CSV table of C-alpha atoms in Angstrom, one decimal:
chain,number,residue,atom,x,y,z
A,1207,MET,CA,2.5,5.9,1.7
A,1208,PHE,CA,3.9,2.8,0.1
A,1209,GLY,CA,4.5,-0.9,1.0
A,1210,ILE,CA,3.7,-4.3,-0.2
A,1211,VAL,CA,0.9,-4.8,2.1
A,1212,ARG,CA,-2.0,-2.5,1.3
A,1213,PRO,CA,-5.1,-4.1,2.2
A,1214,CYS,CA,-8.3,-3.6,0.4
A,1215,PRO,CA,-11.4,-2.0,2.7
A,1216,HIS,CA,-13.6,-4.7,1.5
A,1217,ARG,CA,-11.3,-7.8,2.7
A,1218,LEU,CA,-11.1,-6.4,6.2
A,1219,PRO,CA,-14.2,-6.7,8.3
A,1220,GLY,CA,-15.1,-3.9,10.5
A,1221,GLU,CA,-13.5,-4.3,13.4
A,1222,LEU,CA,-10.2,-5.2,11.8
A,1223,ARG,CA,-10.5,-2.3,9.7
A,1224,ALA,CA,-10.8,0.1,12.5
A,1225,GLN,CA,-7.8,-1.5,13.9
A,1226,TRP,CA,-5.9,-1.1,10.8
A,1227,THR,CA,-6.9,2.7,10.7
A,1228,ALA,CA,-5.8,3.0,14.6
A,1229,HIS,CA,-2.3,1.5,13.9
A,1230,LEU,CA,-2.0,3.9,10.5
A,1231,CYS,CA,-3.2,7.3,12.4
A,1232,GLY,CA,-0.9,6.1,15.4
A,1233,LEU,CA,2.2,5.7,13.2
A,1234,CYS,CA,1.5,9.3,11.4
A,1235,LEU,CA,1.0,11.0,14.7
A,1236,ALA,CA,4.1,9.0,16.4
A,1237,LEU,CA,6.4,10.8,13.4
A,1238,ARG,CA,4.6,14.2,14.1
A,1239,ASP,CA,5.3,14.4,17.8
A,1240,ASP,CA,8.8,13.2,17.8
A,1241,HIS,CA,9.9,14.4,14.5
A,1242,GLY,CA,7.5,17.3,13.3
A,1243,GLN,CA,4.8,17.9,10.9
A,1244,PHE,CA,7.1,16.9,7.8
A,1245,ALA,CA,8.2,13.5,9.1
A,1246,ARG,CA,4.5,12.5,8.4
A,1247,VAL,CA,5.3,12.3,4.4
A,1248,VAL,CA,7.4,9.0,5.6
A,1249,THR,CA,4.4,7.1,6.9
A,1250,HIS,CA,5.1,3.3,5.6
A,1251,TYR,CA,2.5,0.5,5.1
A,1252,ASP,CA,5.0,-2.0,5.6
A,1253,ALA,CA,6.5,-0.3,8.9
A,1254,LEU,CA,3.1,-0.3,10.1
A,1255,LEU,CA,3.4,-4.0,10.7
A,1256,VAL,CA,5.7,-3.3,13.6
A,1257,SER,CA,3.1,-1.4,15.3
A,1258,VAL,CA,0.5,-4.4,14.7
A,1259,LEU,CA,2.7,-7.2,15.8
A,1260,THR,CA,3.8,-5.2,19.1
A,1261,GLU,CA,-0.1,-4.7,20.0
A,1262,ALA,CA,-0.6,-8.4,19.2
A,1263,GLN,CA,1.4,-9.7,21.7
A,1264,SER,CA,0.7,-7.1,24.4
A,1265,GLU,CA,-1.3,-8.7,27.3
A,1266,ARG,CA,-3.3,-5.4,27.5
A,1267,PRO,CA,-3.8,-3.9,24.0
A,1268,GLU,CA,-6.3,-1.6,25.0
A,1269,SER,CA,-3.6,0.4,27.1
A,1270,GLY,CA,-2.0,1.2,23.9
A,1271,ARG,CA,-4.9,3.4,22.6
A,1272,ARG,CA,-5.9,7.2,22.9
A,1273,THR,CA,-8.5,9.3,21.4
A,1274,ALA,CA,-6.9,11.4,18.6
A,1275,GLY,CA,-8.7,14.8,17.5
A,1276,PRO,CA,-10.3,15.5,14.3
A,1277,CYS,CA,-8.2,14.9,11.3
A,1278,PRO,CA,-8.7,16.3,7.4
A,1279,LEU,CA,-7.7,12.7,6.4
A,1280,ARG,CA,-10.6,11.3,8.6
A,1281,GLY,CA,-13.2,13.4,7.6
A,1282,LEU,CA,-12.5,15.8,10.4
A,1283,ARG,CA,-13.6,12.7,12.7
A,1284,THR,CA,-11.7,11.9,16.0
A,1285,ALA,CA,-10.6,8.0,16.1
A,1286,SER,CA,-9.1,5.7,18.6
A,1287,VAL,CA,-5.5,5.2,17.5
A,1288,ALA,CA,-2.5,3.5,18.9
A,1289,ARG,CA,0.1,5.1,20.9
A,1290,GLY,CA,3.3,3.9,22.8
A,1291,GLU,CA,6.3,2.2,22.0
A,1292,GLY,CA,5.0,-0.2,18.9
A,1293,ALA,CA,4.1,2.9,17.3
A,1294,ARG,CA,7.1,4.7,17.9
A,1295,LEU,CA,9.3,1.7,16.6
A,1296,ALA,CA,7.3,1.8,13.6
A,1297,ALA,CA,8.0,5.3,13.3
A,1298,ALA,CA,11.9,4.8,13.6
A,1299,VAL,CA,11.5,1.9,10.9
A,1300,SER,CA,9.6,4.1,8.6
A,1301,LEU,CA,12.2,6.9,8.6
A,1302,VAL,CA,15.2,4.6,8.1
A,1303,LEU,CA,12.8,3.1,5.1
A,1304,ALA,CA,12.4,6.4,3.8
A,1305,SER,CA,16.1,7.0,3.9
A,1306,ALA,CA,17.1,4.2,2.0
A,1307,ARG,CA,14.3,4.7,-0.6
A,1308,MET,CA,15.6,8.2,-1.0
A,1309,ARG,CA,19.3,6.9,-1.6
A,1310,ASP,CA,18.0,4.2,-3.9
A,1311,HIS,CA,16.4,7.0,-5.9
A,1312,ILE,CA,19.7,9.2,-6.1
A,1313,THR,CA,22.0,6.3,-7.1
A,1314,ASP,CA,19.5,5.4,-10.1
A,1315,ARG,CA,19.3,9.0,-10.9
A,1316,ASP,CA,15.4,9.2,-10.8
A,1317,GLY,CA,13.8,12.5,-12.0
A,1318,LEU,CA,15.3,15.5,-10.6
A,1319,LEU,CA,17.6,13.5,-8.4
A,1320,ALA,CA,19.8,13.4,-11.6
A,1321,ARG,CA,20.5,17.0,-11.1
A,1322,ARG,CA,23.4,17.3,-8.2
A,1323,PRO,CA,21.8,20.1,-6.5
A,1324,ALA,CA,18.6,18.2,-5.7
A,1325,ALA,CA,20.6,15.2,-5.2
A,1326,ALA,CA,22.8,17.0,-2.5
A,1327,VAL,CA,19.5,18.3,-0.7
A,1328,ALA,CA,18.1,14.7,-0.8
A,1329,ARG,CA,21.2,13.3,0.8
A,1330,ARG,CA,21.0,15.5,3.4
A,1331,LEU,CA,17.2,15.0,4.0
A,1332,ALA,CA,18.1,11.3,4.0
A,1333,ALA,CA,20.8,11.5,6.8
A,1334,SER,CA,18.3,13.8,9.0
A,1335,TRP,CA,15.8,10.9,8.9
A,1336,ASP,CA,18.6,8.3,9.6
A,1337,ARG,CA,19.5,10.1,12.6
A,1338,ALA,CA,15.7,10.9,13.8
A,1339,GLY,CA,15.1,7.1,13.4
A,1340,ALA,CA,18.2,6.7,15.6
A,1341,ARG,CA,17.0,8.8,18.4
A,1342,THR,CA,13.5,7.2,18.7
A,1343,GLY,CA,15.1,3.8,18.5
A,1344,ALA,CA,17.8,4.4,21.1
A,1345,ASP,CA,15.0,5.6,23.2
A,1346,LEU,CA,13.3,2.4,22.7
A,1347,GLY,CA,16.5,0.5,23.3
A,1348,PHE,CA,16.6,-0.4,19.8
A,1349,ALA,CA,19.7,-0.1,17.6
A,1350,THR,CA,18.6,1.3,14.6
A,1351,GLU,CA,22.3,0.9,13.0
A,1352,VAL,CA,21.1,-2.6,12.2
A,1353,LEU,CA,19.1,-1.1,9.6
A,1354,VAL,CA,21.4,1.6,8.5
A,1355,ARG,CA,24.0,-0.8,8.2
A,1356,ALA,CA,22.1,-3.2,6.1
A,1357,VAL,CA,21.1,-0.1,3.8
A,1358,GLU,CA,25.0,0.5,3.6
A,1359,ARG,CA,25.8,-2.4,2.6
A,1360,GLN,CA,23.1,-2.9,-0.3
A,1361,PRO,CA,25.2,-1.2,-2.9
A,1362,GLU,CA,28.0,-3.3,-2.5
A,1363,VAL,CA,26.1,-6.9,-2.7
A,1364,GLU,CA,24.7,-5.4,-5.9
A,1365,ALA,CA,27.9,-4.4,-7.2
A,1366,ALA,CA,29.2,-8.0,-6.7
A,1367,ALA,CA,25.9,-9.7,-8.4
A,1368,GLY,CA,26.1,-11.0,-11.6
A,1369,PRO,CA,24.5,-13.7,-13.9
A,1370,GLY,CA,24.0,-17.0,-11.9
A,1371,THR,CA,24.1,-15.2,-8.3
A,1372,PRO,CA,21.5,-16.6,-6.2
A,1373,LEU,CA,18.5,-14.1,-5.4
A,1374,ARG,CA,19.1,-14.6,-1.6
A,1375,MET,CA,22.7,-13.1,-1.8
A,1376,VAL,CA,21.1,-9.9,-3.1
A,1377,THR,CA,18.1,-9.8,-0.6
A,1378,GLU,CA,20.0,-10.5,2.4
A,1379,PRO,CA,20.4,-6.6,3.8
A,1380,THR,CA,17.0,-6.2,3.4
A,1381,GLU,CA,16.3,-9.6,5.2
A,1382,THR,CA,18.6,-8.8,7.9
A,1383,ALA,CA,17.1,-5.1,8.5
A,1384,THR,CA,13.4,-6.6,8.6
A,1385,ALA,CA,14.2,-9.7,10.8
A,1386,ALA,CA,15.7,-7.0,13.6
A,1387,ALA,CA,12.6,-4.8,13.4
A,1388,PHE,CA,10.2,-7.8,13.5
A,1389,GLY,CA,11.9,-9.6,16.2
A,1390,TYR,CA,12.4,-6.6,18.5
A,1391,THR,CA,8.5,-6.0,18.8
A,1392,ALA,CA,8.7,-9.7,20.8
A,1393,VAL,CA,11.1,-7.6,23.1
A,1394,LEU,CA,8.8,-4.7,23.5
A,1395,ALA,CA,5.6,-6.6,23.9
A,1396,GLY,CA,7.3,-8.7,27.0
A,1397,ARG,CA,7.3,-11.8,24.7
A,1398,LYS,CA,11.1,-12.8,24.4
A,1399,GLU,CA,10.1,-16.4,23.7
A,1400,ASN,CA,8.5,-14.9,20.0
A,1401,ALA,CA,11.6,-13.1,18.9
A,1402,GLY,CA,13.0,-16.1,17.2
A,1403,PRO,CA,9.9,-16.8,15.1
A,1404,LEU,CA,9.1,-13.2,14.5
A,1405,ALA,CA,12.7,-12.7,13.4
A,1406,GLU,CA,12.3,-15.4,10.9
A,1407,ALA,CA,9.1,-13.8,9.5
A,1408,GLY,CA,10.4,-10.5,9.0
A,1409,ARG,CA,13.4,-12.0,7.2
A,1410,LEU,CA,11.1,-13.7,5.1
A,1411,PHE,CA,8.8,-10.7,4.5
A,1412,GLY,CA,12.1,-8.7,3.7
A,1413,ARG,CA,13.0,-10.9,1.0
A,1414,LEU,CA,9.5,-10.8,-0.6
A,1415,ALA,CA,9.3,-7.2,-0.3
A,1416,HIS,CA,12.7,-6.8,-2.0
A,1417,LEU,CA,11.8,-9.4,-5.0
A,1418,LEU,CA,8.4,-7.5,-5.1
A,1419,ASP,CA,9.8,-4.2,-5.8
A,1420,ALA,CA,12.0,-5.9,-8.5
A,1421,VAL,CA,9.5,-7.5,-10.2
A,1422,GLU,CA,7.3,-4.5,-10.5
A,1423,ASP,CA,10.2,-2.2,-11.2
A,1424,ARG,CA,11.9,-4.6,-14.0
A,1425,ASP,CA,10.3,-3.0,-17.0
A,1426,ALA,CA,10.7,0.6,-15.9
A,1427,ASP,CA,14.6,-0.6,-14.7
A,1428,ALA,CA,15.1,-1.7,-18.2
A,1429,ALA,CA,13.8,1.2,-20.0
A,1430,THR,CA,16.2,3.8,-17.7
A,1431,GLY,CA,19.1,1.5,-17.5
A,1432,ALA,CA,18.8,1.3,-13.7
A,1433,TRP,CA,19.9,-2.0,-11.8
A,1434,ASN,CA,17.7,-4.4,-11.0
A,1435,PRO,CA,18.4,-7.6,-9.3
A,1436,LEU,CA,16.3,-10.1,-11.3
A,1437,THR,CA,17.9,-8.5,-14.7
A,1438,ALA,CA,21.5,-8.6,-13.0
A,1439,THR,CA,21.4,-12.0,-12.0
A,1440,GLY,CA,19.7,-13.4,-14.9
A,1441,THR,CA,16.6,-14.6,-12.8
A,1442,ASP,CA,13.3,-15.3,-15.2
A,1443,THR,CA,10.1,-14.5,-13.9
A,1444,ALA,CA,9.0,-18.3,-13.3
A,1445,ALA,CA,11.9,-18.5,-11.1
A,1446,ALA,CA,11.3,-15.3,-9.1
A,1447,ARG,CA,7.6,-16.5,-8.5
A,1448,ARG,CA,8.9,-19.5,-7.1
A,1449,GLU,CA,11.0,-17.6,-4.5
A,1450,CYS,CA,8.3,-15.3,-3.7
A,1451,ASP,CA,5.7,-18.1,-3.2
A,1452,GLU,CA,8.6,-19.8,-1.1
A,1453,ALA,CA,8.7,-16.8,1.2
A,1454,VAL,CA,5.1,-16.6,1.6
A,1455,ARG,CA,4.8,-20.2,2.8
A,1456,GLY,CA,7.7,-20.0,5.1
A,1457,LEU,CA,6.1,-16.4,6.7
A,1458,ARG,CA,2.9,-18.3,7.3
A,1459,GLN,CA,4.9,-21.1,9.1
A,1460,ALA,CA,7.0,-18.7,11.1
A,1461,LEU,CA,3.9,-17.0,12.3
A,1462,ARG,CA,2.3,-20.4,13.4
A,1463,LYS,CA,5.2,-20.7,15.9
A,1464,ALA,CA,4.5,-17.4,17.6
A,1465,GLU,CA,2.1,-16.8,20.7
A,1466,PHE,CA,-0.4,-13.7,20.3
A,1467,THR,CA,-3.0,-12.2,22.7
A,1468,ASP,CA,-5.1,-10.8,19.5
A,1469,GLY,CA,-3.3,-12.0,16.4
A,1470,ALA,CA,-6.2,-11.6,14.0
A,1471,LEU,CA,-5.0,-8.5,12.2
A,1472,ALA,CA,-1.3,-9.5,12.2
A,1473,HIS,CA,-2.5,-13.0,10.6
A,1474,ARG,CA,-4.6,-11.3,7.9
A,1475,LEU,CA,-2.1,-8.9,7.0
A,1476,LEU,CA,1.1,-11.1,7.3
A,1477,ALA,CA,-0.5,-14.6,6.2
A,1478,HIS,CA,-2.8,-13.4,3.5
A,1479,GLU,CA,-2.1,-10.1,1.9
A,1480,PRO,CA,1.7,-11.1,1.0
A,1481,ALA,CA,0.0,-13.7,-1.0
A,1482,ARG,CA,-2.2,-11.1,-2.7
A,1483,SER,CA,0.8,-8.8,-3.1
A,1484,VAL,CA,2.6,-11.7,-5.0
A,1485,ASP,CA,-0.6,-12.2,-7.4
A,1486,ARG,CA,-0.8,-8.2,-7.7
A,1487,ALA,CA,3.0,-8.0,-8.9
A,1488,PHE,CA,3.0,-10.9,-11.1
A,1489,GLY,CA,-0.4,-10.0,-12.7
A,1490,SER,CA,-2.1,-13.1,-12.0
A,1491,THR,CA,-5.3,-11.7,-10.1
A,1492,SER,CA,-7.4,-8.8,-10.2
A,1493,CYS,CA,-9.7,-6.7,-8.2
A,1494,ALA,CA,-13.5,-6.7,-9.3
A,1495,HIS,CA,-13.9,-3.3,-7.6
A,1496,LEU,CA,-11.3,-1.4,-9.7
A,1497,PRO,CA,-12.1,-0.1,-13.2
A,1498,GLY,CA,-10.6,-2.0,-16.2
A,1499,SER,CA,-9.4,-5.1,-14.2
A,1500,GLY,CA,-11.5,-8.1,-15.0
A,1501,SER,CA,-14.7,-6.3,-14.9
A,1502,PRO,CA,-15.1,-3.5,-17.1
A,1503,TYR,CA,-16.0,-0.1,-15.9
A,1504,GLY,CA,-15.7,-2.1,-12.4
A,1505,HIS,CA,-19.2,-3.4,-12.9
A,1506,PRO,CA,-19.4,-7.1,-11.6
A,1507,HIS,CA,-21.4,-8.3,-14.5
A,1508,GLY,CA,-19.8,-6.5,-17.3
A,1509,ASN,CA,-20.0,-2.9,-18.8
A,1510,PRO,CA,-23.8,-2.3,-18.7
A,1511,TYR,CA,-23.7,0.0,-21.6
A,1512,ALA,CA,-21.9,-2.4,-23.9
A,1513,ALA,CA,-23.2,-4.3,-27.0
A,1514,GLY,CA,-24.2,-8.0,-27.1
A,1515,PRO,CA,-26.1,-10.2,-24.5
A,1516,GLY,CA,-26.1,-8.8,-21.0
A,1517,GLY,CA,-24.2,-5.8,-22.4
A,1518,GLY,CA,-27.7,-3.2,-22.6
A,1519,GLY,CA,-29.2,-1.7,-19.9
A,1520,PRO,CA,-32.3,-2.5,-18.3
A,1521,GLY,CA,-33.8,-4.1,-21.1
A,1522,PRO,CA,-33.9,-7.8,-21.7
A,1523,SER,CA,-30.3,-9.0,-23.1
A,1524,GLY,CA,-29.6,-5.3,-24.0
A,1525,GLY,CA,-32.0,-5.7,-27.0
A,1526,ALA,CA,-34.1,-3.0,-28.7
A,1527,HIS,CA,-36.8,-2.2,-26.0
A,1528,GLY,CA,-36.0,-0.7,-22.9
A,1529,GLY,CA,-32.1,-1.0,-23.2
A,1530,TYR,CA,-29.7,2.1,-22.9
A,1531,GLY,CA,-29.2,3.0,-26.3
A,1532,GLY,CA,-31.9,0.4,-27.8
A,1533,GLN,CA,-30.4,-1.7,-30.6
A,1534,GLY,CA,-27.0,-3.0,-29.6
A,1535,GLY,CA,-26.9,-1.4,-26.3
A,1536,ALA,CA,-25.2,1.6,-27.2
A,1537,SER,CA,-24.3,4.4,-25.0
A,1538,PRO,CA,-27.1,6.3,-22.9
A,1539,TYR,CA,-25.7,9.4,-24.3
A,1540,ALA,CA,-25.6,8.1,-27.8
A,1541,ALA,CA,-28.0,9.4,-30.7
A,1542,GLY,CA,-30.8,7.3,-32.8
A,1543,GLY,CA,-31.2,4.3,-30.9
A,1544,ALA,CA,-34.4,2.4,-31.5
A,1545,GLY,CA,-36.5,1.7,-28.6
A,1546,GLY,CA,-38.2,3.0,-25.6
A,1547,GLY,CA,-35.1,3.5,-23.5
A,1548,PRO,CA,-32.7,6.5,-23.3
A,1549,GLY,CA,-31.4,7.2,-26.8
A,1550,GLY,CA,-34.2,5.4,-28.0
A,1551,THR,CA,-37.6,6.8,-29.8
A,1552,GLY,CA,-38.8,9.9,-27.7
A,1553,GLY,CA,-35.6,9.4,-25.2
A,1554,PRO,CA,-32.8,11.7,-24.7
A,1555,GLY,CA,-30.9,11.6,-28.3
A,1556,GLY,CA,-33.5,9.8,-30.2
A,1557,ALA,CA,-36.3,11.0,-32.3
A,1558,GLY,CA,-38.3,13.8,-30.8
A,1559,GLY,CA,-36.1,14.1,-27.7
A,1560,PRO,CA,-33.1,16.5,-27.0
A,1561,GLY,CA,-29.7,16.1,-28.3
A,1562,PRO,CA,-27.0,13.9,-26.9
A,1563,ARG,CA,-26.1,14.8,-23.3
A,1564,TYR,CA,-22.5,15.0,-22.3
A,1565,PRO,CA,-21.1,16.1,-19.0
A,1566,ARG,CA,-20.2,19.7,-19.1
A,1567,LYS,CA,-16.3,20.4,-18.9
A,1568,ARG,CA,-14.8,23.2,-17.0
A,1569,GLY,CA,-11.5,25.0,-17.9
A,1570,LEU,CA,-8.2,24.2,-16.9
A,1571,ILE,CA,-7.8,26.8,-13.9
A,1572,ALA,CA,-11.3,26.2,-13.1
A,1573,GLY,CA,-10.9,22.5,-12.8
A,1574,CYS,CA,-7.6,22.8,-10.9
A,1575,ALA,CA,-9.1,25.0,-8.4
A,1576,VAL,CA,-12.1,22.8,-7.7
A,1577,TRP,CA,-9.6,19.8,-7.8
A,1578,THR,CA,-7.6,21.9,-4.9
A,1579,GLY,CA,-10.6,22.1,-2.9
A,1580,LEU,CA,-11.8,18.6,-3.0
A,1581,PHE,CA,-8.2,17.3,-2.2
A,1582,CYS,CA,-7.7,20.1,0.6
A,1583,THR,CA,-11.1,18.9,2.1
A,1584,CYS,CA,-10.4,15.3,1.7
A,1585,GLN,CA,-13.2,14.4,-0.7
A,1586,VAL,CA,-11.0,12.9,-2.7
A,1587,CYS,CA,-9.8,10.1,-0.8
A,1588,CYS,CA,-12.3,9.9,2.3
A,1589,ARG,CA,-15.7,10.1,0.4
A,1590,LYS,CA,-17.3,7.1,-1.4
A,1591,SER,CA,-17.6,9.2,-4.6
A,1592,TYR,CA,-16.9,12.7,-5.7
A,1593,ASP,CA,-17.5,14.8,-8.8
A,1594,ASP,CA,-14.9,15.0,-11.3
A,1595,PRO,CA,-13.2,18.4,-11.1
A,1596,TRP,CA,-13.4,18.7,-14.8
A,1597,ARG,CA,-16.6,17.5,-15.7
A,1598,HIS,CA,-19.9,18.2,-14.0
A,1599,HIS,CA,-22.1,15.3,-12.8
A,1600,LYS,CA,-19.4,12.9,-13.5
A,1601,LYS,CA,-18.7,10.7,-10.3
A,1602,ARG,CA,-15.0,9.0,-9.4
A,1603,ASP,CA,-14.5,6.7,-6.8
A,1604,GLY,CA,-12.6,8.0,-3.3
A,1605,TRP,CA,-9.1,6.7,-3.1
A,1606,CYS,CA,-10.0,5.0,0.0
A,1607,ARG,CA,-12.8,3.0,-1.5
A,1608,GLN,CA,-10.8,1.7,-4.3
A,1609,CYS,CA,-8.9,-1.5,-3.6
A,1610,ASP,CA,-6.1,-3.6,-5.2
A,1611,GLY,CA,-6.0,-7.2,-5.0
A,1612,ASP,CA,-8.8,-10.0,-5.4
A,1613,CYS,CA,-11.5,-8.6,-3.1
A,1614,CYS,CA,-14.1,-11.2,-3.8
A,1615,ASP,CA,-12.1,-14.1,-2.8
A,1616,CYS,CA,-11.6,-13.5,0.9
A,1617,CYS,CA,-11.3,-16.3,3.6
A,1618,GLU,CA,-11.9,-15.5,7.2
A,1619,CYS,CA,-9.1,-15.8,9.7
A,1620,CYS,CA,-10.7,-18.1,11.9
A,1621,SER,CA,-11.5,-20.9,9.3
A,1622,CYS,CA,-8.3,-20.8,7.4
A,1623,ASP,CA,-5.5,-23.1,7.3
A,1624,CYS,CA,-2.4,-21.2,7.5
């Protein structure tokens, strides 16, 4: 799954989180039902917005749900998932987007795709995804040729770009494609008056997606010599940030002009998450729930084992008595600490106590076997924490419990001014 809208679980209240999951699972199942199991690999977070927008405009959103059976990715639980035309349109868009990304990797000669046999197989796969998306789009009355033509025009636009070329000329094909997809949700929902505002929202979202992808890939593209719109047009970081901020403001204004039956989730995903994605791409914010981002080790008050005031354990100011490691707040597994805490006198690693205690390691084969078991049973993604495959008794956070963005600066949709 890829995309610029990746909402953190800590920012979505329970009901919105359930709706998000319903659309995510609905898109995955729509891909499976229409195109087979393998098609599920193209599940795309940004294409999911098509399903969200369709339901947000529907008069009877509850009719677009069904109960899905147990799934390993949900911890073998059943769930209410989105169905119908919105999910199928999202599936068609996902297929075309995946095809475009595949062709982009082929053009850039990334990894194995630098080899002709692998590139030939990838081209055939991308073409099959185009045809699959076209079939679903035709069933819904949506011409995916608009998306495909936009993808095909992109190399021509890039070849013509040079220093001083406006960024919006480079992003125009992406803008055209996303505008068509967003605008058609109004047709599916029977709200044709929303087609114009949502097409404008899609155009700005496409511009933002293209620019953020360029920002995130700029260093890697420079290292490999791949084409990058910012480098090719001579756009500096400050100018790219201004373009992104302007797109976010325009996106919010376009959403205000559309009428929704229940637009809470659409508002959260399109009015708030893009701004967080901009901050994430430009490195201007961090998430307190992620290790190494603003708060070391994911601890809200810093590293509990670090030296200095507040860096010790339970003892006062990490001092010599009662703190982890005693004086200086060393690791609880460090030897020779003074004081009564772990690592201190009488504690683990201290005088009279057992030696240093470290998580016991597994070998490579055993660790890989445990990793396979954890991954196949979805403990890696669905559990709050799981045991590290290579170290006994060492905990790691589950993927779905991590987040990216500033989780602690959340605003409620009912009280925001955008």
